[in-house]
Coordinates of C-alpha atoms in Angstrom, one line a residue:
Chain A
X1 CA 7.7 -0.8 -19.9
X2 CA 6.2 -3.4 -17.5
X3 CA 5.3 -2.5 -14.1
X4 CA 5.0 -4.9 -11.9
X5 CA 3.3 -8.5 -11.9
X6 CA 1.7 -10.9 -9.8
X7 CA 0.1 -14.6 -10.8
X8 CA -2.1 -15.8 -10.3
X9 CA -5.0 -12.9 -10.1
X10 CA -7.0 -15.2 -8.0
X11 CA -6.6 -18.0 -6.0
X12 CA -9.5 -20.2 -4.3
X13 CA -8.0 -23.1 -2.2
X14 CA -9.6 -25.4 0.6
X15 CA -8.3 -24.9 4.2
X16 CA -4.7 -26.8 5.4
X17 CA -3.6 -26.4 1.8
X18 CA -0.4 -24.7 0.9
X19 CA -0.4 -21.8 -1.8
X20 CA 2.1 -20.1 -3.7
X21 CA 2.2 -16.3 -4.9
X22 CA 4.4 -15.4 -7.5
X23 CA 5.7 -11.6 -8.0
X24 CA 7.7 -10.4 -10.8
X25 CA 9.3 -7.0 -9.9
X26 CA 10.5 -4.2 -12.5
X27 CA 13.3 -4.9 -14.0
X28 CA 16.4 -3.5 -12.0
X29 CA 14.4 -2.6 -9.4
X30 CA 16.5 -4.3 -6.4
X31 CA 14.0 -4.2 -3.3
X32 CA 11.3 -5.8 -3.4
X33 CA 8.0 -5.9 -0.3
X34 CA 4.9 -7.9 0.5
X35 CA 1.5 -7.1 1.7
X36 CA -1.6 -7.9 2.6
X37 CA -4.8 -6.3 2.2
X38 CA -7.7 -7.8 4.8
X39 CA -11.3 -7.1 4.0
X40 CA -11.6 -3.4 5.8
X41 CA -8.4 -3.1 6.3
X42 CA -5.7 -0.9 5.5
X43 CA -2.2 -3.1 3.9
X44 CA 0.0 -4.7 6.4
X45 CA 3.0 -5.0 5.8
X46 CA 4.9 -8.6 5.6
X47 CA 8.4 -8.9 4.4
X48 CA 11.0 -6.7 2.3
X49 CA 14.0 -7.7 0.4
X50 CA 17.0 -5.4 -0.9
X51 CA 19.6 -7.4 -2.8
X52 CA 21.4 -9.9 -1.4
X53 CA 20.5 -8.8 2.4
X54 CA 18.7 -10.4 4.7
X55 CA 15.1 -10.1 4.4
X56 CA 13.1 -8.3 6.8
X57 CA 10.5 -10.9 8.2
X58 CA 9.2 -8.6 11.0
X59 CA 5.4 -8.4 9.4
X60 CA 5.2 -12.2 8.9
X61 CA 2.3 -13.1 10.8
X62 CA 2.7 -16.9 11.6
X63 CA 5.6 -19.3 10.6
X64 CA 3.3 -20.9 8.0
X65 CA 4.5 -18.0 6.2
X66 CA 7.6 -17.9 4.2
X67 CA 9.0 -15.7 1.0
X68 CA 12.1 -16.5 -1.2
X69 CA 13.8 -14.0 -3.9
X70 CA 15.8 -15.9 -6.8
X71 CA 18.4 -14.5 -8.1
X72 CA 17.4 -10.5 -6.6
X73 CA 14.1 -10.9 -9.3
X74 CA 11.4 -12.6 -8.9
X75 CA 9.4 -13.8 -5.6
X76 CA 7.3 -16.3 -4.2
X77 CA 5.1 -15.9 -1.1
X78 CA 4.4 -19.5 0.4
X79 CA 1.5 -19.9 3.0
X80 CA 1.5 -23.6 4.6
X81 CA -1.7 -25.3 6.2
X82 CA -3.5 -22.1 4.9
X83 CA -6.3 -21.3 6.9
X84 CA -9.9 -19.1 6.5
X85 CA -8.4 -16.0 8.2
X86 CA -5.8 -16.1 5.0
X87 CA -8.1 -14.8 3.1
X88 CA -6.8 -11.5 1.4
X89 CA -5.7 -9.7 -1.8
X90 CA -2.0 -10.1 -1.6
X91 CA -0.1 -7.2 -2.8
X92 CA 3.5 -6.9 -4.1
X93 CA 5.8 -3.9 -5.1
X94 CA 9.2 -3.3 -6.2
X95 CA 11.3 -0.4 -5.8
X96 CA 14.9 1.2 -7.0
X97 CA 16.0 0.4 -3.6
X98 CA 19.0 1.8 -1.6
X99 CA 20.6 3.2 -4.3
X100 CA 18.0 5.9 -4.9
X101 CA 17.7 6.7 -1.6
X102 CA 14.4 7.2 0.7
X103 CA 13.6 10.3 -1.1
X104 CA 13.3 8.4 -4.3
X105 CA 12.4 4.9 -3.0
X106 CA 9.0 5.3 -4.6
X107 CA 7.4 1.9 -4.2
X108 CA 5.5 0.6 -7.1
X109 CA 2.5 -1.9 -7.1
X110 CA 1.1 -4.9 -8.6
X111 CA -2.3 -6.1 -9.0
X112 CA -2.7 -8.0 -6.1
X113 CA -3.7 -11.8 -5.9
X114 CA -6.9 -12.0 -4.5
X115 CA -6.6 -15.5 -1.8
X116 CA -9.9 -16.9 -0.8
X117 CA -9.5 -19.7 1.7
X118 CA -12.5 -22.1 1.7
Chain B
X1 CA 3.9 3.0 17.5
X2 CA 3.2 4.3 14.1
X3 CA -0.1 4.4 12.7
X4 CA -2.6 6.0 10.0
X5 CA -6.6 6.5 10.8
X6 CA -8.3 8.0 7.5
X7 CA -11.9 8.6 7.7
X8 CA -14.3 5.7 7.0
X9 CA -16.1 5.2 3.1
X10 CA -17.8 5.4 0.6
X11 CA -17.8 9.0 0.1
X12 CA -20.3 9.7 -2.4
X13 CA -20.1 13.1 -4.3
X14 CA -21.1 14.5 -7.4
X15 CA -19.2 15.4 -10.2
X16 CA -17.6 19.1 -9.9
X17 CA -18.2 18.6 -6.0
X18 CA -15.3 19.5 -3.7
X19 CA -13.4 16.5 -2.3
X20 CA -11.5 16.0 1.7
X21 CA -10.4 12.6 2.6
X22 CA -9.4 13.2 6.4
X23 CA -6.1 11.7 7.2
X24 CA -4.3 11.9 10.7
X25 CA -1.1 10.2 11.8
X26 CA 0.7 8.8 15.1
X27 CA 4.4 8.4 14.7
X28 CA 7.8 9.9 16.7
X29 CA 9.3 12.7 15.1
X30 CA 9.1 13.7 11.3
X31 CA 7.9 10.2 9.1
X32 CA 7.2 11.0 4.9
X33 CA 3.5 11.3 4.4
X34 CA 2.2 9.4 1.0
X35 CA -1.3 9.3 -0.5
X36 CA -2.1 6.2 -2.6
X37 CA -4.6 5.9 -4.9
X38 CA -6.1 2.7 -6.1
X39 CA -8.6 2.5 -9.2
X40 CA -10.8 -0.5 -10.5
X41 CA -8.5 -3.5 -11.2
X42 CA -5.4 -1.6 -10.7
X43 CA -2.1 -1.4 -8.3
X44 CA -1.3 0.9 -6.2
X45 CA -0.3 4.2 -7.8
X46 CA 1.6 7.1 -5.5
X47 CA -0.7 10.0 -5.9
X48 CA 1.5 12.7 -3.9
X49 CA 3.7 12.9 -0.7
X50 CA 5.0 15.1 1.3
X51 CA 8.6 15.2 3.8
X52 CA 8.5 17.9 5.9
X53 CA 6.1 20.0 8.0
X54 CA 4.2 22.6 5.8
X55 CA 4.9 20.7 2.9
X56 CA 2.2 20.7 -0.2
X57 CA 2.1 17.7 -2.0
X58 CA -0.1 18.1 -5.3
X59 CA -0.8 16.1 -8.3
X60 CA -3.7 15.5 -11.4
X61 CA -5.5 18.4 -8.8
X62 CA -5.5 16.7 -5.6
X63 CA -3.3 18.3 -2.9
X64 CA -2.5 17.6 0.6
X65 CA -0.6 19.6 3.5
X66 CA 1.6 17.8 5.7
X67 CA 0.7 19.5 9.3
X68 CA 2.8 18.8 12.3
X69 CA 1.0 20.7 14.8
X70 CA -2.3 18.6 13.8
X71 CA -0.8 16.0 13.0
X72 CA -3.0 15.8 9.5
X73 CA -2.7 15.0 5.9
X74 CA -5.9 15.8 4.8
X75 CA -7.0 15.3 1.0
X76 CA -8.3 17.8 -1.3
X77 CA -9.7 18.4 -4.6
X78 CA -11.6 21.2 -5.9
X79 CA -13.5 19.3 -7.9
X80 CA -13.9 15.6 -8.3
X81 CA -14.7 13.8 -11.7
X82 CA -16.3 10.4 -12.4
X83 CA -12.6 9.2 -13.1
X84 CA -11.5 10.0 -9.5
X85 CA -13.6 7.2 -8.0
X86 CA -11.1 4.7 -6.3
X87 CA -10.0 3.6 -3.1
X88 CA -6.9 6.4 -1.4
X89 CA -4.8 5.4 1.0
X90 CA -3.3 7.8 3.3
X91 CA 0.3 6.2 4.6
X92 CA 3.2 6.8 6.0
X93 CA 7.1 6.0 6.2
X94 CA 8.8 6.5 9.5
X95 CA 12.1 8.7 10.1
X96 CA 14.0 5.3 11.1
X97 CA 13.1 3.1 8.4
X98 CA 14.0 3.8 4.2
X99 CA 11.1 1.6 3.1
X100 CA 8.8 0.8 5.8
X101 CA 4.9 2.0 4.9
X102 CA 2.3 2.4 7.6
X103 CA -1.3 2.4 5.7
X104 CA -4.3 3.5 6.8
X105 CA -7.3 1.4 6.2
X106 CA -8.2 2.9 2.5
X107 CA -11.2 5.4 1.7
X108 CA -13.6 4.6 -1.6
X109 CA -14.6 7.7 -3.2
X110 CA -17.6 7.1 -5.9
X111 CA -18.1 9.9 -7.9
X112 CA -22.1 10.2 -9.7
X113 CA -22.0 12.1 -12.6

């Protein structure tokens, strides 16, 4: 079965551009969570989504930062005007979700999408 | 607040050596403690946790002991292959939250043969 995915692997982009990260959870997995990886650092969290709740924004770092989830699956991570302190590996992971509890809420991971802002 | 502090990388060993990864925690109460291991060009994978005080978590040979009183998670292994060598996050999840992970900043472990 497919784990999770992330597009595109890397991204290279000039400074005040906007990006787009796309995730693709496992399938029926209904929450779904962003991070972010800084060079030396450990992942900070950014934003979670379970089903048709509201999001949990609370690790958004700067309103240049936004996510959407279509239709409970698949997730983009928009950062506006990016700028050099962007740069990161941007990591997604999906999860059963309430319904299997915390004990069982085992997160699983993509790849990451390496961001280099130039 | 919550936080993880794991000791700074690389750790260099050699094959058959034994392995700790130090791991200590801040956080109210009794959070789930996770170990996360990350190999070359790979996610994430969960390597063990643990849920409770004196819980072992163990898995592929690694083990770690969830100690209140110290406030630890260390890392073991008796001893390390070339495969092992990846980056290991110590984390954890908070009593008040169901999904919330606190990371620490990763450890790279190169094993020589």
């Amino acid at each position: 079965g497919a784990g999770v995915s992330q597009s595109p692997s890397n991204k290279v982009t000039e400074k005040g551009k906007d990006v787009e990260l796309r995730c693709d959870p496992i399938s029926g997995h209904t929450a779904l969570y962003w991070y972010r990886q800084s060079l030396g650092q450990g992942l900070e969290f950014l934003i979670y989504f379970q089903g048709n709740s509201a999001p949990d924004k609370s690790g958004l770092p700067s309103d240049r930062f936004s996510a959407e989830r279509t239709g409970g699956s698949v997730s983009t991570l928009t950062i506006q005007r990016t700028q050099q302190e962007d740069s990161a590996v941007y990591l997604c992971a999906s999860s059963l979700g309430l319904a299997g509890g915390p004990m069982l809420n085992e997160q699983f991971f993509g790849p990451g999408t390496r961001l280099t802002v130039l | 607040g919550n936080s993880v502090t794991q000791m700074e990388g690389p750790v260099t060993l050699s094959e058959e050596a034994f392995l700790t990864i130090n791991c200590t925690y801040t956080a109210t109460g009794y959070p789930s403690l996770f170990w996360y291991v990350q190999y070359p060009g790979e996610g994430l994978q969960l390597l063990l946790k643990a849920t409770k005080a004196d819980d072992k978590g163990s898995n592929k040979g690694f083990e770690a002991t969830y100690r209140k009183e110290t406030t630890s998670f260390h890392l073991e292994k008796g001893s390390v292959q070339v495969s092992d060598s990846a980056v290991y996050f110590c984390a954890l999840r908070p009593m008040d939250s169901s999904y919330k992970l606190i990371f620490g900043s990763g450890t790279r472990l190169l094993v020589r043969p």
